[in-house]
Tab-separated table of C-alpha atoms and ligand atoms in Angstrom:
chain	number	residue	atom	x	y	z
A	216	MET	CA	0.180	-0.242	-0.087
A	217	ARG	CA	1.587	2.884	-0.938
A	218	ARG	CA	1.460	6.166	1.618
A	219	ILE	CA	0.069	9.363	1.047
A	220	MET	CA	0.471	12.999	2.028
A	221	ILE	CA	-2.762	15.844	2.644
A	222	ALA	CA	-0.378	18.871	2.875
A	223	GLY	CA	-2.003	22.302	4.153
A	224	ASN	CA	-0.015	25.766	2.569
A	225	TRP	CA	-1.887	28.342	4.147
A	226	LYS	CA	0.592	31.239	2.685
A	227	MET	CA	0.144	34.485	4.061
A	228	ASN	CA	-2.915	33.453	6.174
A	229	LEU	CA	-3.989	32.476	9.844
A	230	ILE	CA	-6.266	30.412	10.767
A	231	ASP	CA	-8.526	31.068	14.163
A	232	ASP	CA	-9.110	27.920	14.927
A	233	ILE	CA	-7.206	24.377	14.065
A	234	GLU	CA	-7.966	23.621	17.821
A	235	PRO	CA	-10.093	20.224	16.414
A	236	LEU	CA	-6.697	19.097	13.693
A	237	THR	CA	-4.714	18.476	17.141
A	238	GLY	CA	-7.501	15.522	17.903
A	239	ILE	CA	-6.699	13.986	14.466
A	240	GLU	CA	-5.470	10.316	15.049
A	241	PRO	CA	-2.684	8.938	13.471
A	242	ILE	CA	-4.098	7.482	10.061
A	243	ASP	CA	-2.470	4.159	8.631
A	244	ASN	CA	-0.264	5.247	5.069
A	245	MET	CA	-1.337	8.786	5.448
A	246	ASP	CA	0.771	11.823	6.074
A	247	ILE	CA	-0.708	14.865	7.434
A	248	LEU	CA	1.190	18.154	7.274
A	249	ILE	CA	0.125	21.820	7.974
A	250	CYS	CA	2.394	24.802	6.833
A	251	PRO	CA	1.932	28.701	8.692
A	252	PRO	CA	3.665	31.862	7.971
A	253	PHE	CA	6.717	31.141	9.814
A	254	THR	CA	5.844	33.142	13.006
A	255	HIS	CA	3.016	30.628	13.709
A	256	ILE	CA	5.087	27.353	13.316
A	257	ASP	CA	6.434	27.582	17.195
A	258	LYS	CA	3.090	28.053	18.331
A	259	TYR	CA	1.111	24.735	16.187
A	260	SER	CA	4.461	22.294	16.370
A	261	LYS	CA	3.637	22.803	20.538
A	262	SER	CA	-0.434	22.141	19.942
A	263	THR	CA	0.150	19.442	17.121
A	264	GLU	CA	2.564	17.247	19.182
A	265	GLY	CA	2.181	13.775	19.336
A	266	THR	CA	-0.488	14.332	17.087
A	267	ALA	CA	-0.823	12.773	12.943
A	268	VAL	CA	-0.172	16.672	12.579
A	269	LYS	CA	3.118	17.520	11.351
A	270	VAL	CA	4.065	20.882	10.611
A	271	GLY	CA	6.158	22.716	7.693
A	272	ALA	CA	7.444	25.508	6.517
A	273	GLN	CA	6.556	27.681	2.916
A	274	ASN	CA	9.932	28.672	2.189
A	275	ALA	CA	14.012	28.406	3.096
A	276	TYR	CA	16.848	29.869	1.946
A	277	TYR	CA	19.958	28.118	1.236
A	278	GLU	CA	22.813	30.042	3.396
A	279	ASP	CA	23.026	29.733	7.238
A	280	SER	CA	23.137	33.075	8.236
A	281	GLY	CA	24.182	36.446	7.072
A	282	ALA	CA	23.049	39.884	4.753
A	283	TYR	CA	19.949	37.922	3.703
A	284	THR	CA	17.532	40.714	4.464
A	285	GLY	CA	13.714	38.749	5.033
A	286	GLU	CA	14.773	35.738	4.512
A	287	ILE	CA	15.356	32.535	7.071
A	288	SER	CA	17.285	29.271	6.899
A	289	TYR	CA	16.775	25.879	7.618
A	290	LYS	CA	18.820	25.745	10.637
A	291	PHE	CA	16.311	28.124	12.214
A	292	LEU	CA	13.757	26.373	11.195
A	293	ARG	CA	15.050	23.177	12.479
A	294	ASP	CA	14.864	24.969	16.299
A	295	PHE	CA	11.048	25.117	15.890
A	296	GLY	CA	11.017	21.395	15.122
A	297	VAL	CA	10.211	21.981	11.158
A	298	GLU	CA	11.485	18.640	8.841
A	299	TYR	CA	9.377	19.198	6.136
A	300	VAL	CA	9.545	22.492	3.420
A	301	ILE	CA	8.028	23.516	0.654
A	302	LEU	CA	10.430	25.060	-1.855
A	303	GLY	CA	9.501	26.439	-5.532
A	304	HIS	CA	5.660	27.158	-5.218
A	305	SER	CA	4.601	28.867	-8.290
A	306	GLU	CA	3.680	32.422	-5.755
A	307	ARG	CA	7.775	31.997	-4.879
A	308	ARG	CA	8.718	32.060	-8.569
A	309	HIS	CA	6.120	34.061	-10.219
A	310	VAL	CA	5.549	36.632	-7.476
A	311	PHE	CA	9.047	36.916	-6.156
A	312	GLY	CA	11.315	35.980	-8.682
A	313	GLU	CA	12.616	32.674	-7.873
A	314	THR	CA	14.216	30.645	-10.750
A	315	ASP	CA	14.714	27.120	-11.149
A	316	GLU	CA	18.412	27.669	-10.369
A	317	MET	CA	17.574	29.126	-6.799
A	318	VAL	CA	15.315	26.335	-5.638
A	319	ASN	CA	18.458	23.805	-7.237
A	320	MET	CA	20.234	25.396	-4.635
A	321	LYS	CA	17.953	25.109	-1.749
A	322	VAL	CA	16.690	21.703	-2.812
A	323	LYS	CA	20.605	20.820	-1.925
A	324	LYS	CA	20.822	22.967	1.256
A	325	GLY	CA	17.675	21.568	2.217
A	326	LEU	CA	19.072	17.346	1.903
A	327	SER	CA	22.374	18.422	3.130
A	328	GLU	CA	20.562	19.487	6.478
A	329	GLY	CA	18.558	16.471	6.717
A	330	PHE	CA	14.736	18.163	5.910
A	331	SER	CA	11.741	16.826	3.717
A	332	LEU	CA	11.501	18.805	0.688
A	333	ILE	CA	7.935	19.264	-1.052
A	334	VAL	CA	9.013	20.730	-4.200
A	335	CYS	CA	6.944	22.175	-6.687
A	336	ILE	CA	6.613	22.079	-10.732
A	337	GLY	CA	3.652	23.221	-12.831
A	338	GLU	CA	3.358	24.799	-16.410
A	339	LYS	CA	1.221	28.086	-17.108
A	340	GLU	CA	-1.770	28.127	-18.553
A	341	SER	CA	-0.044	29.742	-21.784
A	342	ASP	CA	2.616	26.573	-21.371
A	343	ARG	CA	-0.181	23.966	-22.082
A	344	GLU	CA	-1.972	25.961	-24.595
A	345	ASN	CA	1.194	26.310	-26.322
A	346	ASN	CA	1.903	22.262	-26.005
A	347	LYS	CA	4.619	22.924	-24.321
A	348	HIS	CA	3.573	21.640	-20.555
A	349	LYS	CA	5.568	18.677	-20.037
A	350	MET	CA	8.383	20.014	-21.383
A	351	VAL	CA	8.127	23.289	-19.403
A	352	VAL	CA	7.433	20.369	-16.117
A	353	GLU	CA	10.858	18.945	-17.136
A	354	ASN	CA	13.236	21.237	-17.060
A	355	GLN	CA	11.669	22.422	-13.858
A	356	LEU	CA	11.649	18.867	-12.498
A	357	LYS	CA	15.343	17.676	-13.496
A	358	THR	CA	17.142	21.440	-12.632
A	359	ALA	CA	15.557	21.270	-9.066
A	360	LEU	CA	16.975	17.760	-8.923
A	361	MET	CA	20.767	18.732	-10.154
A	362	GLY	CA	23.981	17.359	-8.330
A	363	ILE	CA	21.600	15.734	-5.671
A	364	GLU	CA	22.981	12.141	-6.654
A	365	ASN	CA	21.882	9.401	-4.927
A	366	ASN	CA	19.775	11.604	-2.173
A	367	PHE	CA	16.209	11.674	-3.602
A	368	GLU	CA	14.273	9.970	-0.113
A	369	ASN	CA	13.637	13.076	1.159
A	370	ILE	CA	12.486	14.477	-2.164
A	371	ILE	CA	8.535	15.433	-2.830
A	372	ILE	CA	7.373	16.466	-5.608
A	373	ALA	CA	4.504	18.715	-5.845
A	374	TYR	CA	2.653	18.758	-9.659
A	375	GLU	CA	1.269	22.047	-9.511
A	376	PRO	CA	-0.751	23.835	-12.906
A	377	VAL	CA	-0.150	27.089	-12.491
A	378	TRP	CA	-3.510	27.615	-14.394
A	379	ALA	CA	-5.044	25.457	-11.047
A	380	ILE	CA	-4.019	27.199	-7.937
A	381	GLY	CA	-6.529	29.530	-6.546
A	382	THR	CA	-8.570	29.187	-9.592
A	383	GLY	CA	-11.324	26.835	-9.101
A	384	LYS	CA	-10.007	24.834	-12.057
A	385	THR	CA	-8.164	21.656	-11.418
A	386	ALA	CA	-6.513	19.574	-13.557
A	387	THR	CA	-8.926	16.465	-14.669
A	388	PRO	CA	-7.511	13.537	-12.881
A	389	LEU	CA	-6.241	11.975	-16.351
A	390	ASP	CA	-4.855	15.109	-17.344
A	391	ALA	CA	-2.660	15.254	-13.945
A	392	GLU	CA	-2.434	11.188	-13.673
A	393	ASP	CA	-0.580	11.859	-17.402
A	394	MET	CA	1.415	14.147	-16.203
A	395	HIS	CA	2.639	12.359	-13.047
A	396	LYS	CA	2.999	9.437	-14.681
A	397	PHE	CA	5.844	11.425	-17.117
A	398	ILE	CA	7.124	13.045	-13.934
A	399	ARG	CA	7.693	9.716	-12.308
A	400	GLU	CA	9.199	8.611	-15.684
A	401	LYS	CA	11.616	11.617	-15.834
A	402	ILE	CA	12.505	11.109	-11.730
A	403	ALA	CA	13.637	7.281	-13.394
A	404	GLU	CA	15.899	8.640	-15.968
A	405	VAL	CA	17.949	10.538	-12.796
A	406	ALA	CA	17.503	8.611	-9.469
A	407	GLY	CA	16.396	5.178	-11.030
A	408	ARG	CA	13.294	2.908	-11.063
A	409	GLU	CA	13.506	1.692	-7.432
A	410	ILE	CA	13.307	5.449	-6.394
A	411	SER	CA	11.180	6.758	-8.806
A	412	ALA	CA	8.282	4.358	-7.520
A	413	ASN	CA	8.507	5.006	-3.880
A	414	MET	CA	9.006	8.624	-4.651
A	415	GLN	CA	5.108	10.787	-3.440
A	416	ILE	CA	4.314	13.140	-6.142
A	417	LEU	CA	1.489	15.054	-4.831
A	418	TYR	CA	-1.103	17.133	-7.584
A	419	GLY	CA	-2.002	20.807	-6.531
A	420	GLY	CA	-4.299	23.155	-8.011
A	421	SER	CA	-8.010	23.480	-5.827
A	422	VAL	CA	-7.460	20.458	-4.331
A	423	LYS	CA	-11.220	20.329	-2.510
A	424	LYS	CA	-13.373	17.539	-0.443
A	425	HIS	CA	-15.358	17.060	-3.455
A	426	ASN	CA	-12.445	16.240	-6.235
A	427	VAL	CA	-9.393	14.315	-4.129
A	428	LYS	CA	-11.260	10.989	-4.269
A	429	ASP	CA	-11.122	10.761	-7.937
A	430	LEU	CA	-7.835	12.385	-7.655
A	431	LEU	CA	-5.915	10.451	-5.193
A	432	ARG	CA	-7.996	7.165	-7.219
A	433	GLN	CA	-5.067	7.469	-9.969
A	434	ASP	CA	-1.776	5.305	-9.281
A	435	ASN	CA	0.501	8.302	-9.522
A	436	ILE	CA	-1.013	10.986	-7.396
A	437	ASP	CA	-0.133	9.790	-4.167
A	438	GLY	CA	-1.133	13.107	-1.986
A	439	ALA	CA	-2.409	16.939	-2.099
A	440	LEU	CA	-0.883	19.573	-1.887
A	441	ILE	CA	-4.350	21.983	-0.626
A	442	GLY	CA	-4.085	26.103	-0.186
A	443	GLY	CA	-7.625	27.918	0.071
A	444	ALA	CA	-9.198	24.363	1.397
A	445	SER	CA	-6.742	23.952	3.949
A	446	LEU	CA	-7.930	27.342	5.810
A	447	LYS	CA	-11.602	26.049	6.604
A	448	TYR	CA	-11.060	23.444	9.575
A	449	ASP	CA	-14.676	21.473	8.262
A	450	HIS	CA	-12.719	21.502	4.317
A	451	PHE	CA	-9.511	20.193	5.587
A	452	ILE	CA	-10.686	17.381	7.524
A	453	SER	CA	-13.437	16.420	4.959
A	454	ILE	CA	-10.657	16.352	2.501
A	455	ILE	CA	-8.418	14.182	4.912
A	456	ARG	CA	-11.685	11.752	5.548
A	457	ASN	CA	-12.342	11.391	1.872
A	458	ALA	CA	-8.769	11.102	1.152
A	459	GLU	CA	-8.451	8.682	3.593
A	460	GLN	CA	-11.697	6.200	1.740
A	461	ILE	CA	-9.564	5.592	-1.093
A	462	ASN	CA	-8.387	2.252	-0.494
A	463	ILE	CA	-4.938	2.589	-2.153
B	524	PGA	P1	-5.336	25.610	-4.130
B	524	PGA	O1	-3.339	26.134	-3.846
B	524	PGA	O2	-5.368	24.822	-3.318
B	524	PGA	O3	-5.396	27.384	-3.058
B	524	PGA	O4	-5.164	26.243	-5.365
B	524	PGA	C1	-3.110	25.232	-3.871
B	524	PGA	C2	-1.068	25.721	-3.539
B	524	PGA	O5	-1.038	27.157	-3.551
B	524	PGA	O6	-0.780	25.175	-3.100
């Protein structure tokens, strides 16, 4: 049975009441992650201690310390018990100008510091319209993973088509599956078949309680990275419960 991950990316938002999340019992073969803003990691790490819910970060920089105003290092995150970090989210790329090369430096540093990394890739709508979506995704993937050699165990990929993020437009399960299968084949080219088979590939982009099951039923979709629907406890828990029902 494969292991799935349901991860909430809160972005620059807070949730008033996450108390009920702390009551979630561990679920077989499922990891549950929330990624609040940096300022609230400590609080939620403490309140979720001993529960099924883990707390991650939305970004990290590739230097340990220094004159990098506004950035945060892996070493600082470790002090707050963070194990997971999201890297290369499309908002980091498109709003803050992060390049594939910067994502790669963050990946290498995060691995050397022992973190599990959720590396986001995904094409823009124009790439898909011009039938370049696979080429774009392959380039992002291969650059992000460049030079990491045998250190793939702590990598999770999140395929998030930019046009589906926060728009209510989800990729169809079959389109998402087609891309996930492609990504797995490309990982096999750089990391080997066995690693590729075990690597988690999450889907992100307008995942909601009503579509999560159809997405997770696909062979190569191993979980979801959720923005908007992770901000309401009842939506997020419904996604978790629906995911639990899929016999994967
Ligand atoms: P969304 O965001 O679920 O609101 O589309 C997903 C993400 O940005 O990771």
